[in-house]
mmCIF file of C-alpha atoms in Angstrom:
data_model
loop_
_atom_site.group_PDB
_atom_site.id
_atom_site.type_symbol
_atom_site.label_atom_id
_atom_site.label_comp_id
_atom_site.label_asym_id
_atom_site.label_seq_id
_atom_site.Cartn_x
_atom_site.Cartn_y
_atom_site.Cartn_z
ATOM 1 C CA MET A 77 114.715 88.547 80.871
ATOM 2 C CA GLU A 78 111.720 90.415 79.552
ATOM 3 C CA SER A 79 112.257 94.119 78.923
ATOM 4 C CA TYR A 80 109.929 97.054 79.356
ATOM 5 C CA GLU A 81 109.601 100.504 77.882
ATOM 6 C CA PRO A 82 110.730 103.480 79.967
ATOM 7 C CA GLU A 83 108.114 104.747 82.412
ATOM 8 C CA ARG A 84 107.476 108.487 82.552
ATOM 9 C CA LEU A 85 105.274 110.353 84.960
ATOM 10 C CA SER A 86 102.628 112.504 83.313
ATOM 11 C CA PRO A 87 101.970 116.085 84.479
ATOM 12 C CA VAL A 88 98.793 114.808 86.136
ATOM 13 C CA GLN A 89 100.719 112.153 88.080
ATOM 14 C CA LEU A 90 103.330 114.695 89.146
ATOM 15 C CA ALA A 91 100.613 117.080 90.347
ATOM 16 C CA ALA A 92 99.029 114.283 92.385
ATOM 17 C CA MET A 93 102.388 113.470 93.985
ATOM 18 C CA ARG A 94 102.996 117.121 94.860
ATOM 19 C CA ARG A 95 99.541 117.274 96.424
ATOM 20 C CA SER A 96 100.214 114.118 98.423
ATOM 21 C CA LEU A 97 103.619 115.122 99.653
ATOM 22 C CA THR A 98 102.839 118.715 100.614
ATOM 23 C CA SER A 99 99.495 118.160 102.359
ATOM 24 C CA GLY A 100 98.430 114.545 101.964
ATOM 25 C CA ARG A 101 99.373 111.233 103.517
ATOM 26 C CA GLY A 102 102.965 111.492 102.352
ATOM 27 C CA ALA A 103 103.406 114.625 104.466
ATOM 28 C CA LEU A 104 102.517 113.103 107.833
ATOM 29 C CA THR A 105 101.295 109.564 108.044
ATOM 30 C CA ARG A 106 104.490 107.983 109.286
ATOM 31 C CA ARG A 107 104.641 110.403 112.201
ATOM 32 C CA SER A 108 102.294 111.002 115.052
ATOM 33 C CA LEU A 109 100.792 114.474 115.277
ATOM 34 C CA LEU A 110 102.683 114.978 118.524
ATOM 35 C CA ARG A 111 106.029 114.459 116.797
ATOM 36 C CA ALA A 112 105.342 116.087 113.429
ATOM 37 C CA SER A 113 107.599 119.109 113.655
ATOM 38 C CA GLY A 114 110.635 117.392 112.160
ATOM 39 C CA MET A 115 109.045 116.062 108.982
ATOM 40 C CA GLY A 116 111.026 116.678 105.801
ATOM 41 C CA ALA A 117 109.638 118.887 103.074
ATOM 42 C CA LEU A 118 108.952 117.895 99.502
ATOM 43 C CA ALA A 119 112.032 117.810 97.325
ATOM 44 C CA LEU A 120 110.848 119.236 94.047
ATOM 45 C CA GLY A 121 114.102 118.179 92.473
ATOM 46 C CA GLY A 122 113.200 114.553 93.128
ATOM 47 C CA ILE A 123 109.858 114.961 91.394
ATOM 48 C CA ALA A 124 111.476 116.793 88.507
ATOM 49 C CA THR A 125 113.953 113.968 88.093
ATOM 50 C CA LEU A 126 111.184 111.392 87.903
ATOM 51 C CA GLY A 127 109.184 113.459 85.456
ATOM 52 C CA ALA A 128 112.022 114.324 83.116
ATOM 53 C CA CYS A 129 113.876 111.024 82.952
ATOM 54 C CA GLY A 130 112.526 107.819 81.560
ATOM 55 C CA ILE A 131 113.324 104.689 83.520
ATOM 56 C CA PRO A 132 115.509 102.343 81.477
ATOM 57 C CA PRO A 133 114.105 98.985 80.427
ATOM 58 C CA ALA A 134 114.406 96.382 83.142
ATOM 59 C CA GLY A 135 113.352 92.834 83.820
ATOM 60 C CA ARG A 136 110.307 92.130 85.958
ATOM 61 C CA ALA A 137 109.493 88.435 86.050
ATOM 62 C CA GLU A 138 112.641 87.194 87.740
ATOM 63 C CA GLY A 139 113.462 90.273 89.812
ATOM 64 C CA ALA A 140 116.982 91.565 90.293
ATOM 65 C CA ALA A 141 119.892 89.282 89.578
ATOM 66 C CA ALA A 142 121.353 87.986 92.809
ATOM 67 C CA ALA A 143 124.308 90.086 93.949
ATOM 68 C CA ASP A 144 127.345 88.689 95.718
ATOM 69 C CA ASP A 145 126.205 88.300 99.317
ATOM 70 C CA HIS A 146 128.852 89.310 101.860
ATOM 71 C CA SER A 147 126.663 88.638 104.885
ATOM 72 C CA GLU A 148 128.760 85.790 106.236
ATOM 73 C CA LYS A 149 131.982 87.792 106.410
ATOM 74 C CA GLU A 150 130.512 91.263 106.949
ATOM 75 C CA LYS A 151 128.220 91.231 109.978
ATOM 76 C CA GLU A 152 126.349 94.373 109.106
ATOM 77 C CA VAL A 153 123.196 95.637 107.419
ATOM 78 C CA THR A 154 122.246 99.139 106.238
ATOM 79 C CA PHE A 155 118.564 99.991 106.725
ATOM 80 C CA SER A 156 116.894 103.130 105.309
ATOM 81 C CA ASN A 157 113.566 104.057 106.897
ATOM 82 C CA TRP A 158 111.167 106.934 107.555
ATOM 83 C CA THR A 159 111.585 109.373 110.422
ATOM 84 C CA GLU A 160 109.927 108.264 113.686
ATOM 85 C CA TYR A 161 109.290 104.785 112.317
ATOM 86 C CA MET A 162 111.418 102.900 114.867
ATOM 87 C CA ASP A 163 111.152 102.511 118.639
ATOM 88 C CA VAL A 164 113.418 104.762 120.703
ATOM 89 C CA SER A 165 114.351 104.554 124.395
ATOM 90 C CA ASP A 166 112.890 107.017 126.886
ATOM 91 C CA ASP A 167 116.125 108.996 126.949
ATOM 92 C CA GLU A 168 116.130 108.960 123.109
ATOM 93 C CA LYS A 169 119.717 107.696 123.077
ATOM 94 C CA SER A 170 119.133 104.178 121.761
ATOM 95 C CA ARG A 171 116.852 102.023 119.627
ATOM 96 C CA PRO A 172 116.016 99.055 121.853
ATOM 97 C CA THR A 173 114.836 96.525 119.261
ATOM 98 C CA LEU A 174 117.764 97.199 116.937
ATOM 99 C CA GLU A 175 120.241 96.896 119.799
ATOM 100 C CA ALA A 176 118.655 93.608 120.874
ATOM 101 C CA PHE A 177 118.973 92.298 117.305
ATOM 102 C CA THR A 178 122.680 93.130 117.230
ATOM 103 C CA LYS A 179 123.244 91.563 120.638
ATOM 104 C CA ARG A 180 121.539 88.354 119.540
ATOM 105 C CA THR A 181 123.005 87.983 116.046
ATOM 106 C CA GLY A 182 126.217 89.978 116.073
ATOM 107 C CA ILE A 183 124.939 91.870 113.026
ATOM 108 C CA ARG A 184 125.485 95.623 113.360
ATOM 109 C CA VAL A 185 122.661 97.757 111.956
ATOM 110 C CA LYS A 186 123.467 101.044 110.272
ATOM 111 C CA TYR A 187 120.051 102.654 110.635
ATOM 112 C CA THR A 188 119.326 105.865 108.764
ATOM 113 C CA GLU A 189 116.162 107.972 108.721
ATOM 114 C CA ASP A 190 116.743 109.238 105.205
ATOM 115 C CA ILE A 191 113.280 108.693 103.699
ATOM 116 C CA ASN A 192 111.121 111.800 103.893
ATOM 117 C CA ASP A 193 108.880 110.967 100.956
ATOM 118 C CA ASN A 194 108.712 108.233 98.356
ATOM 119 C CA VAL A 195 109.410 110.411 95.323
ATOM 120 C CA GLU A 196 112.437 112.131 96.795
ATOM 121 C CA PHE A 197 113.904 108.832 97.989
ATOM 122 C CA PHE A 198 113.347 107.115 94.653
ATOM 123 C CA GLY A 199 115.139 110.027 93.015
ATOM 124 C CA LYS A 200 118.138 109.283 95.248
ATOM 125 C CA ILE A 201 118.443 105.583 94.489
ATOM 126 C CA LYS A 202 117.151 105.412 90.896
ATOM 127 C CA PRO A 203 120.470 106.240 89.164
ATOM 128 C CA GLN A 204 122.293 103.393 90.926
ATOM 129 C CA LEU A 205 119.449 100.932 90.393
ATOM 130 C CA ALA A 206 119.199 101.808 86.716
ATOM 131 C CA ALA A 207 122.956 101.389 86.319
ATOM 132 C CA GLY A 208 123.014 98.036 88.106
ATOM 133 C CA GLN A 209 124.990 99.472 91.018
ATOM 134 C CA ASN A 210 124.746 99.050 94.785
ATOM 135 C CA THR A 211 122.659 101.799 96.378
ATOM 136 C CA GLY A 212 124.578 101.468 99.636
ATOM 137 C CA ARG A 213 121.424 100.135 101.292
ATOM 138 C CA ASP A 214 120.521 96.549 102.161
ATOM 139 C CA LEU A 215 116.942 97.216 103.261
ATOM 140 C CA ILE A 216 114.494 99.985 102.370
ATOM 141 C CA CYS A 217 110.925 100.825 103.439
ATOM 142 C CA VAL A 218 108.628 102.303 100.779
ATOM 143 C CA THR A 219 104.886 102.684 100.234
ATOM 144 C CA ASP A 220 103.044 100.031 98.240
ATOM 145 C CA TRP A 221 102.811 101.932 94.926
ATOM 146 C CA LEU A 222 106.585 102.523 94.888
ATOM 147 C CA ALA A 223 107.313 98.990 96.083
ATOM 148 C CA ALA A 224 105.231 97.754 93.155
ATOM 149 C CA ARG A 225 107.202 99.913 90.721
ATOM 150 C CA ILE A 226 110.595 98.786 92.031
ATOM 151 C CA ILE A 227 109.572 95.136 91.819
ATOM 152 C CA ARG A 228 108.074 95.601 88.344
ATOM 153 C CA LEU A 229 111.307 97.155 87.090
ATOM 154 C CA GLY A 230 113.370 94.247 88.406
ATOM 155 C CA TRP A 231 115.176 96.327 91.011
ATOM 156 C CA ALA A 232 114.323 94.257 94.110
ATOM 157 C CA GLN A 233 115.926 90.941 95.034
ATOM 158 C CA LYS A 234 113.737 87.901 95.530
ATOM 159 C CA LEU A 235 113.690 86.905 99.186
ATOM 160 C CA ASP A 236 114.828 83.527 100.499
ATOM 161 C CA PRO A 237 111.966 81.927 102.493
ATOM 162 C CA SER A 238 114.413 79.826 104.492
ATOM 163 C CA ASN A 239 115.671 83.021 106.142
ATOM 164 C CA LEU A 240 112.141 84.246 106.896
ATOM 165 C CA PRO A 241 110.345 81.567 108.962
ATOM 166 C CA HIS A 242 108.630 84.031 111.329
ATOM 167 C CA ALA A 243 107.693 86.436 108.557
ATOM 168 C CA PHE A 244 106.230 83.686 106.401
ATOM 169 C CA ALA A 245 104.233 82.235 109.291
ATOM 170 C CA ASN A 246 103.104 85.440 110.968
ATOM 171 C CA VAL A 247 102.259 87.961 108.249
ATOM 172 C CA SER A 248 98.579 88.830 108.679
ATOM 173 C CA ALA A 249 96.164 87.519 106.096
ATOM 174 C CA GLN A 250 95.107 91.003 104.990
ATOM 175 C CA PHE A 251 98.704 91.769 103.949
ATOM 176 C CA ARG A 252 99.701 88.375 102.550
ATOM 177 C CA THR A 253 98.812 88.645 98.869
ATOM 178 C CA PRO A 254 98.977 92.151 97.375
ATOM 179 C CA ASP A 255 98.391 92.078 93.626
ATOM 180 C CA TRP A 256 101.804 93.648 93.007
ATOM 181 C CA ASP A 257 103.680 90.964 95.006
ATOM 182 C CA PRO A 258 101.538 87.822 95.374
ATOM 183 C CA GLY A 259 102.784 85.605 98.191
ATOM 184 C CA ARG A 260 105.264 88.252 99.299
ATOM 185 C CA ALA A 261 108.127 86.965 97.161
ATOM 186 C CA TYR A 262 109.969 90.314 97.208
ATOM 187 C CA SER A 263 108.589 92.289 100.144
ATOM 188 C CA TYR A 264 107.115 92.219 103.644
ATOM 189 C CA PRO A 265 104.933 94.929 105.184
ATOM 190 C CA TRP A 266 106.370 97.147 107.892
ATOM 191 C CA THR A 267 103.022 98.750 108.803
ATOM 192 C CA GLY A 268 99.484 99.139 107.512
ATOM 193 C CA ILE A 269 97.767 102.501 106.974
ATOM 194 C CA PRO A 270 93.943 102.255 107.214
ATOM 195 C CA THR A 271 91.541 104.815 105.788
ATOM 196 C CA VAL A 272 88.431 105.062 107.987
ATOM 197 C CA ILE A 273 85.493 107.328 108.761
ATOM 198 C CA ALA A 274 86.091 109.766 111.599
ATOM 199 C CA TYR A 275 83.635 112.084 113.287
ATOM 200 C CA ASN A 276 83.347 114.560 116.123
ATOM 201 C CA ALA A 277 80.518 113.276 118.323
ATOM 202 C CA LYS A 278 79.929 116.729 119.789
ATOM 203 C CA ALA A 279 79.558 118.225 116.324
ATOM 204 C CA THR A 280 77.161 115.458 115.223
ATOM 205 C CA GLY A 281 75.006 115.840 118.316
ATOM 206 C CA GLY A 282 76.059 112.429 119.544
ATOM 207 C CA ARG A 283 75.045 110.646 116.334
ATOM 208 C CA LYS A 284 77.321 107.956 114.913
ATOM 209 C CA VAL A 285 78.594 108.361 111.357
ATOM 210 C CA ASP A 286 79.622 105.031 109.857
ATOM 211 C CA SER A 287 79.162 105.022 106.078
ATOM 212 C CA VAL A 288 80.192 106.947 102.996
ATOM 213 C CA THR A 289 76.500 107.113 102.063
ATOM 214 C CA GLN A 290 75.852 108.998 105.280
ATOM 215 C CA LEU A 291 78.694 111.403 104.528
ATOM 216 C CA LEU A 292 77.322 112.068 101.048
ATOM 217 C CA ASP A 293 73.594 112.177 101.760
ATOM 218 C CA ASP A 294 72.818 113.063 105.383
ATOM 219 C CA PRO A 295 71.327 116.590 105.316
ATOM 220 C CA LYS A 296 72.370 117.139 108.945
ATOM 221 C CA LEU A 297 76.006 116.912 107.825
ATOM 222 C CA LYS A 298 75.645 119.241 104.842
ATOM 223 C CA GLY A 299 78.644 121.522 104.444
ATOM 224 C CA ARG A 300 80.514 119.847 107.305
ATOM 225 C CA VAL A 301 81.961 116.848 105.480
ATOM 226 C CA SER A 302 85.441 116.379 104.025
ATOM 227 C CA PHE A 303 87.070 113.727 101.878
ATOM 228 C CA LEU A 304 90.750 113.203 101.202
ATOM 229 C CA SER A 305 92.726 114.705 98.338
ATOM 230 C CA GLU A 306 94.399 111.307 97.849
ATOM 231 C CA MET A 307 92.674 109.612 94.921
ATOM 232 C CA ARG A 308 93.097 106.011 96.080
ATOM 233 C CA ASP A 309 91.627 106.697 99.511
ATOM 234 C CA THR A 310 88.598 108.755 98.474
ATOM 235 C CA ILE A 311 87.712 106.750 95.355
ATOM 236 C CA GLY A 312 88.454 103.457 97.089
ATOM 237 C CA MET A 313 86.101 104.207 99.967
ATOM 238 C CA THR A 314 83.401 105.375 97.539
ATOM 239 C CA LEU A 315 83.765 102.263 95.384
ATOM 240 C CA LEU A 316 83.282 100.082 98.448
ATOM 241 C CA ASP A 317 80.168 102.027 99.421
ATOM 242 C CA GLN A 318 78.791 101.369 95.931
ATOM 243 C CA GLY A 319 79.392 97.638 96.270
ATOM 244 C CA LYS A 320 82.459 97.601 94.038
ATOM 245 C CA ASP A 321 85.791 95.944 94.800
ATOM 246 C CA PRO A 322 88.705 98.468 94.733
ATOM 247 C CA GLY A 323 90.957 95.552 93.838
ATOM 248 C CA LYS A 324 89.041 94.706 90.640
ATOM 249 C CA PHE A 325 87.151 97.798 89.504
ATOM 250 C CA THR A 326 86.623 98.863 85.882
ATOM 251 C CA ASP A 327 86.764 102.257 84.158
ATOM 252 C CA ALA A 328 82.983 102.412 84.416
ATOM 253 C CA ASP A 329 83.144 101.722 88.152
ATOM 254 C CA PHE A 330 85.680 104.513 88.591
ATOM 255 C CA ASP A 331 83.507 106.943 86.625
ATOM 256 C CA GLY A 332 80.534 105.931 88.760
ATOM 257 C CA ALA A 333 82.439 106.823 91.926
ATOM 258 C CA ILE A 334 83.496 110.158 90.453
ATOM 259 C CA GLY A 335 79.867 110.887 89.536
ATOM 260 C CA ARG A 336 78.644 109.984 93.003
ATOM 261 C CA LEU A 337 81.115 112.373 94.611
ATOM 262 C CA GLN A 338 80.420 115.101 92.053
ATOM 263 C CA LYS A 339 76.749 115.132 93.022
ATOM 264 C CA ALA A 340 77.747 115.723 96.646
ATOM 265 C CA VAL A 341 80.073 118.530 95.571
ATOM 266 C CA ASP A 342 77.345 120.147 93.472
ATOM 267 C CA LYS A 343 74.828 120.171 96.337
ATOM 268 C CA LYS A 344 77.542 121.438 98.719
ATOM 269 C CA GLN A 345 77.359 118.383 100.963
ATOM 270 C CA ILE A 346 81.157 118.114 100.811
ATOM 271 C CA ARG A 347 82.883 121.132 102.318
ATOM 272 C CA ARG A 348 86.273 120.374 100.806
ATOM 273 C CA PHE A 349 88.875 117.767 99.885
ATOM 274 C CA THR A 350 91.822 117.870 102.259
ATOM 275 C CA GLY A 351 95.252 116.590 103.041
ATOM 276 C CA ASN A 352 96.135 115.987 106.659
ATOM 277 C CA ASP A 353 94.866 119.461 107.542
ATOM 278 C CA TYR A 354 91.415 117.965 108.171
ATOM 279 C CA THR A 355 92.595 117.080 111.678
ATOM 280 C CA ALA A 356 92.371 120.616 113.064
ATOM 281 C CA ASP A 357 88.888 121.187 111.615
ATOM 282 C CA LEU A 358 87.661 117.829 112.895
ATOM 283 C CA SER A 359 88.967 118.465 116.389
ATOM 284 C CA LYS A 360 87.318 121.921 116.491
ATOM 285 C CA GLY A 361 84.054 120.592 115.069
ATOM 286 C CA ASP A 362 84.140 122.705 111.898
ATOM 287 C CA ILE A 363 84.190 119.361 110.113
ATOM 288 C CA ALA A 364 81.630 117.057 111.700
ATOM 289 C CA ALA A 365 82.627 113.885 109.829
ATOM 290 C CA CYS A 366 85.154 112.866 107.236
ATOM 291 C CA VAL A 367 87.233 110.196 105.567
ATOM 292 C CA GLY A 368 90.595 110.161 107.376
ATOM 293 C CA TRP A 369 93.678 108.164 108.309
ATOM 294 C CA ALA A 370 93.786 105.942 111.364
ATOM 295 C CA GLY A 371 97.194 107.168 112.543
ATOM 296 C CA ASP A 372 95.825 110.698 112.787
ATOM 297 C CA ILE A 373 92.697 109.576 114.610
ATOM 298 C CA ILE A 374 94.634 107.735 117.326
ATOM 299 C CA GLN A 375 96.533 110.913 118.151
ATOM 300 C CA LEU A 376 93.456 113.156 118.017
ATOM 301 C CA GLN A 377 91.650 110.862 120.442
ATOM 302 C CA ALA A 378 94.446 111.303 122.967
ATOM 303 C CA ASP A 379 93.529 114.993 123.268
ATOM 304 C CA ASN A 380 89.835 115.030 122.368
ATOM 305 C CA PRO A 381 87.449 112.338 123.630
ATOM 306 C CA ASP A 382 84.778 113.510 121.178
ATOM 307 C CA ILE A 383 86.767 112.156 118.239
ATOM 308 C CA LYS A 384 85.417 108.777 117.163
ATOM 309 C CA PHE A 385 86.010 106.450 114.249
ATOM 310 C CA ALA A 386 83.902 103.907 112.397
ATOM 311 C CA ILE A 387 84.601 101.046 110.024
ATOM 312 C CA PRO A 388 81.895 101.013 107.326
ATOM 313 C CA ALA A 389 80.011 97.767 106.868
ATOM 314 C CA ALA A 390 81.028 98.014 103.205
ATOM 315 C CA GLY A 391 84.724 97.892 104.113
ATOM 316 C CA TYR A 392 87.690 100.245 104.204
ATOM 317 C CA ILE A 393 90.945 100.881 102.321
ATOM 318 C CA THR A 394 94.335 99.855 103.699
ATOM 319 C CA SER A 395 97.692 100.714 102.144
ATOM 320 C CA SER A 396 101.075 99.658 103.498
ATOM 321 C CA ASP A 397 104.746 100.528 103.807
ATOM 322 C CA ASN A 398 106.992 97.650 102.813
ATOM 323 C CA LEU A 399 110.500 96.271 103.290
ATOM 324 C CA LEU A 400 112.523 95.378 100.183
ATOM 325 C CA VAL A 401 116.136 94.375 99.485
ATOM 326 C CA PRO A 402 117.396 96.499 96.572
ATOM 327 C CA ALA A 403 119.295 95.065 93.652
ATOM 328 C CA GLN A 404 123.036 94.668 94.286
ATOM 329 C CA ALA A 405 122.682 94.971 98.079
ATOM 330 C CA ARG A 406 125.804 93.499 99.729
ATOM 331 C CA HIS A 407 124.097 91.934 102.744
ATOM 332 C CA LYS A 408 120.912 90.268 101.556
ATOM 333 C CA THR A 409 120.915 87.451 104.122
ATOM 334 C CA ASN A 410 121.510 89.883 106.971
ATOM 335 C CA ALA A 411 118.625 92.009 105.691
ATOM 336 C CA GLU A 412 116.361 88.961 105.578
ATOM 337 C CA LYS A 413 117.294 88.117 109.165
ATOM 338 C CA LEU A 414 116.358 91.640 110.214
ATOM 339 C CA ILE A 415 112.995 91.418 108.418
ATOM 340 C CA ASP A 416 112.293 88.100 110.113
ATOM 341 C CA TYR A 417 113.257 89.486 113.515
ATOM 342 C CA TYR A 418 110.505 92.102 113.308
ATOM 343 C CA TYR A 419 107.972 89.341 112.690
ATOM 344 C CA GLU A 420 108.623 87.778 116.080
ATOM 345 C CA PRO A 421 105.559 88.806 118.159
ATOM 346 C CA PRO A 422 107.431 90.273 121.172
ATOM 347 C CA VAL A 423 109.545 92.448 118.872
ATOM 348 C CA ALA A 424 106.590 93.419 116.678
ATOM 349 C CA ALA A 425 104.644 94.448 119.789
ATOM 350 C CA GLN A 426 107.439 96.675 121.009
ATOM 351 C CA LEU A 427 107.573 98.399 117.620
ATOM 352 C CA ALA A 428 103.781 98.789 117.397
ATOM 353 C CA ALA A 429 103.632 100.319 120.874
ATOM 354 C CA TYR A 430 105.914 103.079 119.716
ATOM 355 C CA ILE A 431 104.753 103.916 116.189
ATOM 356 C CA ASN A 432 100.964 103.353 116.613
ATOM 357 C CA TYR A 433 100.204 102.062 113.129
ATOM 358 C CA VAL A 434 98.555 98.800 112.133
ATOM 359 C CA CYS A 435 100.833 95.913 113.005
ATOM 360 C CA PRO A 436 100.977 93.370 110.148
ATOM 361 C CA VAL A 437 102.117 90.555 112.460
ATOM 362 C CA ASP A 438 99.755 87.909 113.788
ATOM 363 C CA GLY A 439 100.068 86.861 117.428
ATOM 364 C CA VAL A 440 101.116 90.183 118.976
ATOM 365 C CA ARG A 441 98.018 90.985 121.034
ATOM 366 C CA ASP A 442 99.146 89.342 124.280
ATOM 367 C CA GLU A 443 102.630 90.787 123.896
ATOM 368 C CA LEU A 444 101.283 94.284 123.278
ATOM 369 C CA ALA A 445 98.942 93.994 126.270
ATOM 370 C CA LYS A 446 101.995 93.509 128.486
ATOM 371 C CA ILE A 447 103.187 96.922 127.306
ATOM 372 C CA ASP A 448 99.885 98.811 127.082
ATOM 373 C CA GLU A 449 96.466 97.186 127.416
ATOM 374 C CA SER A 450 94.711 100.099 125.699
ATOM 375 C CA MET A 451 96.850 99.674 122.588
ATOM 376 C CA ALA A 452 96.215 95.947 122.514
ATOM 377 C CA SER A 453 92.476 96.627 122.394
ATOM 378 C CA ASN A 454 92.723 99.436 119.812
ATOM 379 C CA THR A 455 91.549 98.027 116.480
ATOM 380 C CA LEU A 456 93.335 100.827 114.621
ATOM 381 C CA ILE A 457 96.589 99.198 115.748
ATOM 382 C CA LEU A 458 95.512 95.558 115.958
ATOM 383 C CA PRO A 459 92.442 94.992 113.778
ATOM 384 C CA ASP A 460 90.241 92.230 115.119
ATOM 385 C CA ARG A 461 89.130 89.452 112.803
ATOM 386 C CA GLU A 462 85.939 91.241 111.812
ATOM 387 C CA MET A 463 87.744 94.472 110.992
ATOM 388 C CA ALA A 464 90.579 92.751 109.128
ATOM 389 C CA ALA A 465 88.028 90.944 106.972
ATOM 390 C CA LYS A 466 86.717 94.323 105.804
ATOM 391 C CA SER A 467 90.129 95.603 104.701
ATOM 392 C CA ARG A 468 90.587 96.130 100.969
ATOM 393 C CA SER A 469 93.496 97.360 98.860
ATOM 394 C CA PHE A 470 93.308 99.629 95.849
ATOM 395 C CA ARG A 471 94.532 97.670 92.837
ATOM 396 C CA SER A 472 97.720 98.448 90.959
ATOM 397 C CA LEU A 473 97.293 100.843 88.050
ATOM 398 C CA SER A 474 98.988 101.001 84.692
ATOM 399 C CA THR A 475 100.632 104.292 83.770
ATOM 400 C CA GLU A 476 97.774 105.030 81.383
ATOM 401 C CA GLU A 477 95.137 104.278 84.025
ATOM 402 C CA GLU A 478 96.830 106.378 86.664
ATOM 403 C CA THR A 479 97.091 109.352 84.315
ATOM 404 C CA ALA A 480 93.438 109.114 83.263
ATOM 405 C CA TYR A 481 92.124 108.547 86.784
ATOM 406 C CA GLU A 482 94.184 111.305 88.390
ATOM 407 C CA GLU A 483 93.026 113.722 85.700
ATOM 408 C CA LYS A 484 89.371 112.989 86.458
ATOM 409 C CA PHE A 485 89.983 113.152 90.191
ATOM 410 C CA ALA A 486 91.830 116.470 89.929
ATOM 411 C CA LYS A 487 88.862 117.945 88.100
ATOM 412 C CA LEU A 488 86.523 116.688 90.830
ATOM 413 C CA ILE A 489 88.476 118.224 93.708
ATOM 414 C CA GLY A 490 89.398 121.414 91.834
ATOM 415 C CA ALA A 491 93.129 120.733 91.974
#
């Protein structure tokens, strides 16, 4: 098994994570705006742990060594997920899809909403993973950059395709081959998180805003434009607008995107770089147009018909939250059965109807229409073929790249 040097987070990386988790996507994106009051706060201790402690060498190529699987004798599975990331009954006393899974399979699900942010959660499970111990969890849901790290360190178990027939067949093309897990050998997406252009039609005088170029250059938008304080979203969208692929860009491409944005900052075209707090300004019209997250836009539209979104012809950035089986999990087969269950279209539709994020499962449109026709036609939940073809992912970064890029981005946004 190949070994790797310990990974440490630089001060720049830690600052970016703090920014993300206190005001950025990590602070809200897994919750609708209508249900945001219960979101957990940033655990600075978790960040400190990651920054101070190197991660011990671990194997990457073969993944975690297979643990003893007790699935046959122990009909249970422990699933850690984000708050408000699972369907709940109207009386809020049950979780319908999980109960149906147990009724069908006899496998009891211990479901816990103990993930409030990626960094804090990784701080919880890292000591056990590093020591080769069971984390007490059979299935976890983490954002793509952390999923990539866990897989790279050899702390995720390779999945058995024979237990995942629906997942293998139904995972949408745009989520099938991330560069950090080609072919989905170790993970499957739970949801997609698109970054799009949003605008207030009243504030724009009825004009459509549908490109980053328009955001950066249109004099009628001067001083009423915002971009995100998340580097991958803002730089990724700018790279696409410049004809560059966020999945293959070079240092020179990155610098070109920084320069393009800096010009807009210098001429005061961009009002500010924001976390999720752009939503209030957009709804009021103080921000006329911006780069924002689809989950936010869906909720804003429910209360304000002037809020619109656009998918640039150049494309848009999509990230994802992903299911993994940690090293030494006791019930790997049961976890795989649960993953596969959520790739059955009727089940996937029921989940999508509740959480309102992009569903990564093909074949759910008719099923979702039975629940809510408006959701089935909402391309922020079910991208059509044209929209899906424009989706791009920001490539994985080395530690050195991430440090250098975040440093340049922090200077740009004044962080």
